[in-house]
């Protein structure tokens, strides 16, 4: 098989290989854009040295991805011709340097086209433009230099094509766009690197196989040619079997290859398309049968061919002879001759010339003779006996039992000594559960479904009741737990106060005894003296405010740091400005002004809009006025009123004018509108507004306490963390050493610094690389010299939460709770003084609530006082003004530094990875260069020895024409003649042109 000339870069490699058709070296020409005349081109640049020219020309030839034969011809050219070719190619690349010469352009176009999945909304011009773009990509993959293909692969262009194929709708599937996309994959596989990339992709062959579902003949032919050629590539045969199994599931086929046999038997009405499709199918079937495991395994070929024969391929082949097409007949002959050859080989195993596989009796006799007088014969008889007992009804799904048995036997026949199976279908992908499922009686299934539906309805009703009970139970449980916690805390507090009281009482008694002794002795008073002098002669003074840096010694840091490297990296100090961005968020609320129409017969005396909003509230509550009244009086023991509904109810408290109007019409209670009736009923409750407010406060109290407590705890823990963190102290020591060294001669030899300076470290940039800051450098030093300090963020885990705490808002929330608690206590005192109505549980419930809530509030107040003390201590420790510094500002400095530190650390890691990636790429380029050299040698060896089809296009062409099977076909013809000559005298020969199957 003669290899085809393969396209290279620019206008194609054929542009260059005109020079190989004669001994004379022609002039290199190029086509002008104006008049398209061919003119000789003279290189504008002088001829370089031979070594430089060879290196440049070798790079150009590598980009063309030529065969070894063509490479040798290129390198055999004179230096002047090489230089002309090089200059011509480079000039051509400069002229075509447009957006369409970059893979990024095509990938963006593919992604945008895939996003717009349907063609229904597209004009005809737009559809043609899309197809033109894809055709341009196909041409570029064939003609552009190797770096274009490599870049396309690196940018994951294949995945973009496959995603497009997966997301196509029906119109796109049947259009020319589908065919062009398959052509792009074929063009990519025509390159050695692209072919390896497609075959290594986990889904590529499966997605290509999915394109068989189209009715477009050209697309089907292109897919079958690719898949048939993949069978000829090492490792490709099994991928094709897996792809066909995938297509079986994708198209819901009963068996695999079913669609292929349907297309092989179906008539399209157009002779050219029909012959083209049937030729492609037969070439694919022959490749599947004869390649991969079929090259050496008779069992595999017989097994796989039997699958086609069961689908009725033999009658179809007989019918296809009527087309009288030489190429198609060539593939049909190969199929039948390969089958005949395998049948003869199989018959020799049984010492027979012919095996009529259509006859069950003859097959049984052959197996019986083979197993007779062997240890396997009893088991063979056992199998036959049990087959008699298997279900054999014509109706039903008894075929599943026989299918399972068939698959088990196939698995046993095909697997080799190591247990490997060359096929992917038999048992491993067979769902045994399907067989078991057939055992279930359909009537029983129907009964189960009815019972399940009834149980589902009952379950739904019970679920609704259970949810209501769970809400009540949760509320009671929460109250009980809060009460127990409060009682435990009260008990501990009382015990602590009793102990303190006893201690104070003891101290008072001791002081009383001492005073009594002093009065009896009548000690004279002593006049006051001068103050006690300090160690330097003056009075003792409190320590100056600010952080105590006496424990920090930056001199020992200088011994560890590489000061020369610091001075080299940061040669000048840059002042940086702090920028703050304040985002103001505004919220607007809109009210619906639409008013509902009033019913004629209903009496409504309140405002229309107010009545409409009240009706909306009542419809959402879904409880009657009596239930609301009972809930108010009992402080909602049954949890009928959610918190959000209570908040809305507080907006509809009856006002005095409403009450007066409603009292005037109380004799017309039955005619009152729903909203009026609700307001009237609520106005009859004594102190309704105060009760409602108390109930809402009671329900919201635990939630508000739970919101305040984490803030107070975060403030307390964060203050302790910054005070006691050893790693933070070590970090500040290193930062101080950096600052003193970098500021020597100006502001050096400092004993401390403001903590706000921490966030200015990230603004100090290196004089060598502006992307590197002092913070990046600091992290590098810490990782090398002070690895434990890198864990300082783990010691400051509560700082981010503390940075969100605003002391003013926190105190405002505390004051709001305090005033609300006082209001509830006042209402409790009022209700205690008046007689209790039947069902009114306000006094008992609220008294219990006040006891628990007062202690919880007191506990929060104490925690806040402790948090304030610790915060002031932390602020003074770091030398800040305690009167001006707020928690969000103080801890915000540390939080910002933690974030900057983490980001800079990640950037350092990214820079390290980029550096490693660059080194890895350099190694890969070296390996790629070495691999190309190996491939070059391998191609040379193939050309000198066996020829397996060359490039992918050559494989497809050879498969289409049947040339790939010529060698096997000739061998089978010789064997057939030899067998005919040996058996001509025996008279026992049977014609083998067609098989009785």
Tab-separated table of C-alpha atoms in Angstrom, residues 530-849:
chain	number	residue	atom	x	y	z
A	530	UNK	CA	7.567	61.504	103.700
A	531	UNK	CA	6.744	59.177	100.808
A	532	UNK	CA	8.880	56.086	100.385
A	533	UNK	CA	11.578	56.802	97.816
A	534	UNK	CA	12.012	54.712	94.680
A	535	UNK	CA	15.200	52.938	93.626
A	536	UNK	CA	16.501	56.148	91.981
A	537	UNK	CA	15.510	58.461	94.777
A	538	UNK	CA	12.116	59.515	93.378
A	539	UNK	CA	8.670	58.196	94.215
A	540	UNK	CA	7.500	54.887	92.696
A	541	UNK	CA	5.574	55.463	89.459
A	542	UNK	CA	3.361	53.079	87.492
A	543	UNK	CA	4.975	51.584	84.364
A	544	UNK	CA	4.592	53.671	81.209
A	545	UNK	CA	1.739	52.703	78.926
A	546	UNK	CA	2.460	50.559	75.899
A	547	UNK	CA	3.576	47.062	75.159
A	548	UNK	CA	6.336	45.616	77.294
A	549	UNK	CA	9.105	44.934	74.737
A	550	UNK	CA	11.743	44.206	77.421
A	551	UNK	CA	11.171	40.471	76.878
A	552	UNK	CA	11.726	40.815	73.135
A	553	UNK	CA	15.356	40.635	72.038
A	554	UNK	CA	15.849	41.237	68.323
A	555	UNK	CA	19.654	40.949	68.570
A	556	UNK	CA	19.488	37.136	68.525
A	557	UNK	CA	17.363	37.304	65.352
A	558	UNK	CA	20.199	39.147	63.541
A	559	UNK	CA	22.435	36.116	64.061
A	560	UNK	CA	19.973	33.909	62.126
A	561	UNK	CA	18.854	36.244	59.342
A	562	UNK	CA	20.694	36.617	56.033
A	563	UNK	CA	21.150	40.392	56.274
A	564	UNK	CA	22.912	40.645	52.914
A	565	UNK	CA	19.947	39.036	51.191
A	566	UNK	CA	17.534	41.418	52.936
A	567	UNK	CA	19.594	44.429	51.901
A	568	UNK	CA	19.758	43.120	48.323
A	569	UNK	CA	16.012	42.412	48.101
A	570	UNK	CA	14.773	45.576	49.834
A	571	UNK	CA	17.206	48.395	49.011
A	572	UNK	CA	14.792	51.235	49.662
A	573	UNK	CA	11.849	51.835	51.974
A	574	UNK	CA	8.649	52.762	50.270
A	575	UNK	CA	5.903	54.616	52.077
A	576	UNK	CA	2.577	53.148	51.441
A	577	UNK	CA	-0.841	54.560	51.992
A	578	UNK	CA	-3.686	52.688	53.515
A	579	UNK	CA	-6.867	52.652	51.616
A	580	UNK	CA	-10.144	51.894	53.100
A	581	UNK	CA	-13.292	51.190	51.222
A	582	UNK	CA	-16.628	51.665	52.850
A	583	UNK	CA	-19.567	49.997	51.297
A	584	UNK	CA	-22.887	51.521	52.249
A	585	UNK	CA	-25.823	49.281	51.680
A	586	UNK	CA	-29.289	50.809	51.546
A	587	UNK	CA	-32.459	48.891	51.798
A	588	UNK	CA	-35.819	50.057	50.602
A	589	UNK	CA	-39.154	48.643	51.464
A	590	UNK	CA	-42.170	48.935	49.205
A	591	UNK	CA	-45.737	48.610	50.292
A	592	UNK	CA	-48.519	47.280	48.178
A	593	UNK	CA	-51.210	49.967	47.776
A	594	UNK	CA	-53.789	47.704	46.161
A	595	UNK	CA	-56.945	47.472	48.248
A	596	UNK	CA	-59.269	44.505	48.227
A	597	UNK	CA	-62.884	45.125	47.488
A	598	UNK	CA	-65.273	45.005	50.444
A	599	UNK	CA	-68.141	42.653	50.590
A	600	UNK	CA	-71.492	44.368	50.507
A	601	UNK	CA	-73.003	42.425	53.356
A	602	UNK	CA	-69.989	42.717	55.686
A	603	UNK	CA	-69.592	45.534	58.197
A	604	UNK	CA	-66.153	47.154	58.288
A	605	UNK	CA	-65.373	50.274	60.274
A	606	UNK	CA	-61.558	50.274	60.236
A	607	UNK	CA	-59.268	51.624	57.511
A	608	UNK	CA	-59.428	49.619	54.247
A	609	UNK	CA	-55.701	49.139	53.789
A	610	UNK	CA	-55.270	48.186	57.433
A	611	UNK	CA	-58.126	45.696	57.103
A	612	UNK	CA	-56.601	44.141	53.962
A	613	UNK	CA	-53.188	43.675	55.611
A	614	UNK	CA	-54.864	42.231	58.689
A	615	UNK	CA	-56.741	39.716	56.516
A	616	UNK	CA	-53.467	38.639	54.914
A	617	UNK	CA	-51.974	38.083	58.368
A	618	UNK	CA	-54.961	36.028	59.527
A	619	UNK	CA	-54.870	33.876	56.387
A	620	UNK	CA	-51.228	33.072	57.081
A	621	UNK	CA	-51.919	32.276	60.750
A	622	UNK	CA	-54.557	29.640	59.859
A	623	UNK	CA	-56.014	29.679	63.398
A	624	UNK	CA	-59.325	30.964	64.697
A	625	UNK	CA	-59.814	34.041	66.884
A	626	UNK	CA	-60.651	31.794	69.853
A	627	UNK	CA	-57.374	29.896	69.405
A	628	UNK	CA	-55.434	33.169	69.182
A	629	UNK	CA	-57.134	34.447	72.329
A	630	UNK	CA	-56.355	31.219	74.173
A	631	UNK	CA	-52.732	31.387	73.013
A	632	UNK	CA	-52.387	34.966	74.293
A	633	UNK	CA	-53.853	34.103	77.705
A	634	UNK	CA	-51.789	30.921	78.111
A	635	UNK	CA	-48.604	32.551	76.743
A	636	UNK	CA	-48.812	30.174	73.752
A	637	UNK	CA	-48.193	26.912	75.562
A	638	UNK	CA	-49.039	24.873	72.431
A	639	UNK	CA	-46.763	26.903	70.127
A	640	UNK	CA	-49.568	28.002	67.785
A	641	UNK	CA	-48.103	31.456	67.115
A	642	UNK	CA	-44.694	31.584	65.418
A	643	UNK	CA	-42.309	34.425	66.242
A	644	UNK	CA	-42.610	36.092	62.855
A	645	UNK	CA	-46.412	36.062	63.122
A	646	UNK	CA	-46.261	37.640	66.573
A	647	UNK	CA	-44.101	40.403	65.167
A	648	UNK	CA	-46.741	41.061	62.492
A	649	UNK	CA	-49.589	40.907	65.044
A	650	UNK	CA	-47.939	43.702	67.000
A	651	UNK	CA	-48.644	45.961	64.005
A	652	UNK	CA	-52.381	45.281	64.326
A	653	UNK	CA	-53.001	46.134	67.984
A	654	UNK	CA	-56.467	47.774	68.309
A	655	UNK	CA	-56.095	51.534	68.736
A	656	UNK	CA	-58.441	53.645	70.857
A	657	UNK	CA	-60.381	54.985	67.877
A	658	UNK	CA	-60.790	51.451	66.543
A	659	UNK	CA	-62.034	50.210	69.913
A	660	UNK	CA	-64.588	53.030	70.157
A	661	UNK	CA	-65.978	52.339	66.696
A	662	UNK	CA	-66.088	48.603	67.296
A	663	UNK	CA	-67.890	49.073	70.639
A	664	UNK	CA	-70.583	51.107	68.879
A	665	UNK	CA	-71.293	48.175	66.530
A	666	UNK	CA	-70.804	45.275	68.926
A	667	UNK	CA	-74.496	44.391	68.568
A	668	UNK	CA	-73.730	43.668	64.867
A	669	UNK	CA	-70.948	41.228	65.678
A	670	UNK	CA	-72.127	38.621	63.169
A	671	UNK	CA	-71.955	41.128	60.289
A	672	UNK	CA	-68.452	42.307	61.099
A	673	UNK	CA	-65.697	41.677	58.568
A	674	UNK	CA	-62.940	39.224	59.449
A	675	UNK	CA	-60.402	41.908	60.339
A	676	UNK	CA	-62.927	43.933	62.410
A	677	UNK	CA	-64.040	40.818	64.254
A	678	UNK	CA	-60.392	39.973	65.043
A	679	UNK	CA	-59.622	43.443	66.391
A	680	UNK	CA	-62.814	43.434	68.457
A	681	UNK	CA	-62.032	40.019	69.973
A	682	UNK	CA	-58.454	41.073	70.818
A	683	UNK	CA	-59.628	44.370	72.349
A	684	UNK	CA	-61.637	42.358	74.889
A	685	UNK	CA	-58.367	40.918	76.307
A	686	UNK	CA	-57.108	42.932	79.270
A	687	UNK	CA	-53.752	44.636	78.476
A	688	UNK	CA	-53.665	42.910	75.077
A	689	UNK	CA	-50.780	44.990	73.750
A	690	UNK	CA	-48.610	44.442	76.845
A	691	UNK	CA	-49.365	40.710	76.847
A	692	UNK	CA	-48.466	40.462	73.162
A	693	UNK	CA	-45.205	42.358	73.680
A	694	UNK	CA	-44.321	40.160	76.663
A	695	UNK	CA	-45.035	36.991	74.687
A	696	UNK	CA	-42.895	38.194	71.771
A	697	UNK	CA	-40.053	39.146	74.135
A	698	UNK	CA	-40.282	35.732	75.808
A	699	UNK	CA	-40.056	33.886	72.490
A	700	UNK	CA	-37.199	36.060	71.196
A	701	UNK	CA	-35.199	36.189	74.423
A	702	UNK	CA	-33.280	32.914	73.953
A	703	UNK	CA	-32.503	33.809	70.337
A	704	UNK	CA	-31.155	37.229	71.293
A	705	UNK	CA	-29.078	35.778	74.103
A	706	UNK	CA	-27.667	33.169	71.706
A	707	UNK	CA	-26.717	35.981	69.308
A	708	UNK	CA	-24.946	38.012	71.993
A	709	UNK	CA	-23.084	35.180	73.725
A	710	UNK	CA	-20.848	34.178	70.743
A	711	UNK	CA	-19.783	37.804	70.324
A	712	UNK	CA	-18.861	38.124	73.978
A	713	UNK	CA	-17.068	34.760	73.945
A	714	UNK	CA	-15.156	35.681	70.785
A	715	UNK	CA	-14.066	38.951	72.399
A	716	UNK	CA	-12.901	37.148	75.541
A	717	UNK	CA	-11.067	34.346	73.750
A	718	UNK	CA	-9.448	36.639	71.175
A	719	UNK	CA	-8.119	38.922	73.903
A	720	UNK	CA	-6.578	35.947	75.709
A	721	UNK	CA	-5.099	34.631	72.450
A	722	UNK	CA	-3.254	37.817	71.494
A	723	UNK	CA	-1.999	38.178	75.078
A	724	UNK	CA	-0.608	34.665	75.431
A	725	UNK	CA	0.381	33.594	71.904
A	726	UNK	CA	4.088	32.666	71.913
A	727	UNK	CA	4.286	32.366	68.139
A	728	UNK	CA	2.794	35.828	67.722
A	729	UNK	CA	5.439	37.214	70.082
A	730	UNK	CA	8.163	35.458	68.070
A	731	UNK	CA	6.712	36.834	64.841
A	732	UNK	CA	6.714	40.379	66.211
A	733	UNK	CA	10.318	39.881	67.264
A	734	UNK	CA	11.317	38.947	63.694
A	735	UNK	CA	9.303	41.861	62.261
A	736	UNK	CA	11.043	44.237	64.696
A	737	UNK	CA	14.429	42.908	63.586
A	738	UNK	CA	13.489	43.431	59.928
A	739	UNK	CA	12.344	46.988	60.625
A	740	UNK	CA	15.430	47.933	62.636
A	741	UNK	CA	17.768	46.582	59.971
A	742	UNK	CA	15.939	48.167	57.050
A	743	UNK	CA	15.601	51.524	58.865
A	744	UNK	CA	19.142	51.694	60.278
A	745	UNK	CA	20.455	55.211	60.170
A	746	UNK	CA	16.962	56.711	60.108
A	747	UNK	CA	14.581	55.183	62.641
A	748	UNK	CA	16.542	52.089	63.611
A	749	UNK	CA	17.158	50.666	67.061
A	750	UNK	CA	13.447	50.886	67.981
A	751	UNK	CA	12.132	48.911	70.928
A	752	UNK	CA	8.648	48.380	69.525
A	753	UNK	CA	6.110	49.426	66.886
A	754	UNK	CA	2.407	50.057	66.460
A	755	UNK	CA	0.439	46.979	65.504
A	756	UNK	CA	-1.081	48.876	62.579
A	757	UNK	CA	2.392	48.714	61.005
A	758	UNK	CA	1.896	44.959	60.507
A	759	UNK	CA	-0.395	45.597	57.548
A	760	UNK	CA	2.148	47.899	55.916
A	761	UNK	CA	4.610	45.024	55.492
A	762	UNK	CA	2.648	43.876	52.445
A	763	UNK	CA	3.122	47.344	50.872
A	764	UNK	CA	6.930	47.231	50.978
A	765	UNK	CA	7.968	45.897	47.585
A	766	UNK	CA	11.271	44.441	46.536
A	767	UNK	CA	13.570	46.570	44.418
A	768	UNK	CA	14.421	43.460	42.341
A	769	UNK	CA	10.934	42.071	41.672
A	770	UNK	CA	7.891	44.293	42.218
A	771	UNK	CA	5.693	41.214	42.619
A	772	UNK	CA	7.558	40.268	45.805
A	773	UNK	CA	6.804	42.193	49.000
A	774	UNK	CA	8.401	42.172	52.396
A	775	UNK	CA	5.560	39.904	53.559
A	776	UNK	CA	6.458	37.289	50.921
A	777	UNK	CA	10.075	37.471	52.014
A	778	UNK	CA	9.123	37.309	55.699
A	779	UNK	CA	7.100	34.130	55.092
A	780	UNK	CA	10.033	32.565	53.245
A	781	UNK	CA	12.345	33.322	56.184
A	782	UNK	CA	9.831	31.987	58.693
A	783	UNK	CA	9.422	28.733	56.759
A	784	UNK	CA	13.177	28.208	56.711
A	785	UNK	CA	14.236	29.519	60.158
A	786	UNK	CA	11.097	29.651	62.340
A	787	UNK	CA	8.799	26.897	61.107
A	788	UNK	CA	6.763	26.851	64.339
A	789	UNK	CA	5.893	30.542	63.940
A	790	UNK	CA	3.973	29.659	60.765
A	791	UNK	CA	1.361	28.096	63.069
A	792	UNK	CA	0.589	31.389	64.831
A	793	UNK	CA	-2.750	31.658	62.994
A	794	UNK	CA	-3.908	28.488	64.800
A	795	UNK	CA	-3.376	30.326	68.093
A	796	UNK	CA	-5.568	33.233	66.911
A	797	UNK	CA	-8.640	31.302	65.785
A	798	UNK	CA	-11.164	33.623	67.444
A	799	UNK	CA	-9.635	36.856	66.128
A	800	UNK	CA	-11.695	36.910	62.869
A	801	UNK	CA	-14.952	36.655	64.857
A	802	UNK	CA	-13.810	39.265	67.359
A	803	UNK	CA	-13.027	41.622	64.463
A	804	UNK	CA	-16.757	41.648	63.655
A	805	UNK	CA	-17.772	42.775	67.162
A	806	UNK	CA	-18.850	46.396	67.491
A	807	UNK	CA	-18.858	47.355	71.153
A	808	UNK	CA	-21.412	50.132	70.682
A	809	UNK	CA	-23.875	47.821	68.967
A	810	UNK	CA	-23.230	45.100	71.536
A	811	UNK	CA	-23.996	47.424	74.442
A	812	UNK	CA	-27.056	48.662	72.587
A	813	UNK	CA	-28.351	45.081	72.334
A	814	UNK	CA	-27.686	44.545	76.045
A	815	UNK	CA	-29.599	47.727	76.945
A	816	UNK	CA	-32.468	46.655	74.692
A	817	UNK	CA	-32.677	43.329	76.524
A	818	UNK	CA	-32.518	45.094	79.888
A	819	UNK	CA	-35.378	47.476	79.044
A	820	UNK	CA	-37.477	44.632	77.620
A	821	UNK	CA	-36.944	42.580	80.762
A	822	UNK	CA	-38.040	45.527	82.902
A	823	UNK	CA	-41.188	45.971	80.803
A	824	UNK	CA	-42.119	42.325	81.265
A	825	UNK	CA	-41.481	42.601	85.028
A	826	UNK	CA	-43.723	45.696	85.213
A	827	UNK	CA	-46.520	43.903	83.377
A	828	UNK	CA	-46.089	40.936	85.716
A	829	UNK	CA	-46.492	43.193	88.755
A	830	UNK	CA	-49.644	44.690	87.210
A	831	UNK	CA	-51.184	41.294	86.473
A	832	UNK	CA	-50.427	40.060	89.995
A	833	UNK	CA	-52.530	42.864	91.484
A	834	UNK	CA	-55.668	42.083	89.486
A	835	UNK	CA	-57.888	38.985	89.771
A	836	UNK	CA	-57.021	36.150	87.411
A	837	UNK	CA	-59.533	34.997	84.786
A	838	UNK	CA	-60.151	31.366	83.972
A	839	UNK	CA	-57.469	30.100	81.610
A	840	UNK	CA	-55.167	33.093	82.213
A	841	UNK	CA	-51.671	31.709	82.877
A	842	UNK	CA	-49.714	34.922	82.400
A	843	UNK	CA	-48.567	35.235	86.039
A	844	UNK	CA	-47.390	31.629	86.443
A	845	UNK	CA	-45.641	31.392	83.056
A	846	UNK	CA	-44.012	34.825	83.120
A	847	UNK	CA	-42.903	34.445	86.763
A	848	UNK	CA	-41.031	31.314	85.814
A	849	UNK	CA	-39.618	33.017	82.714
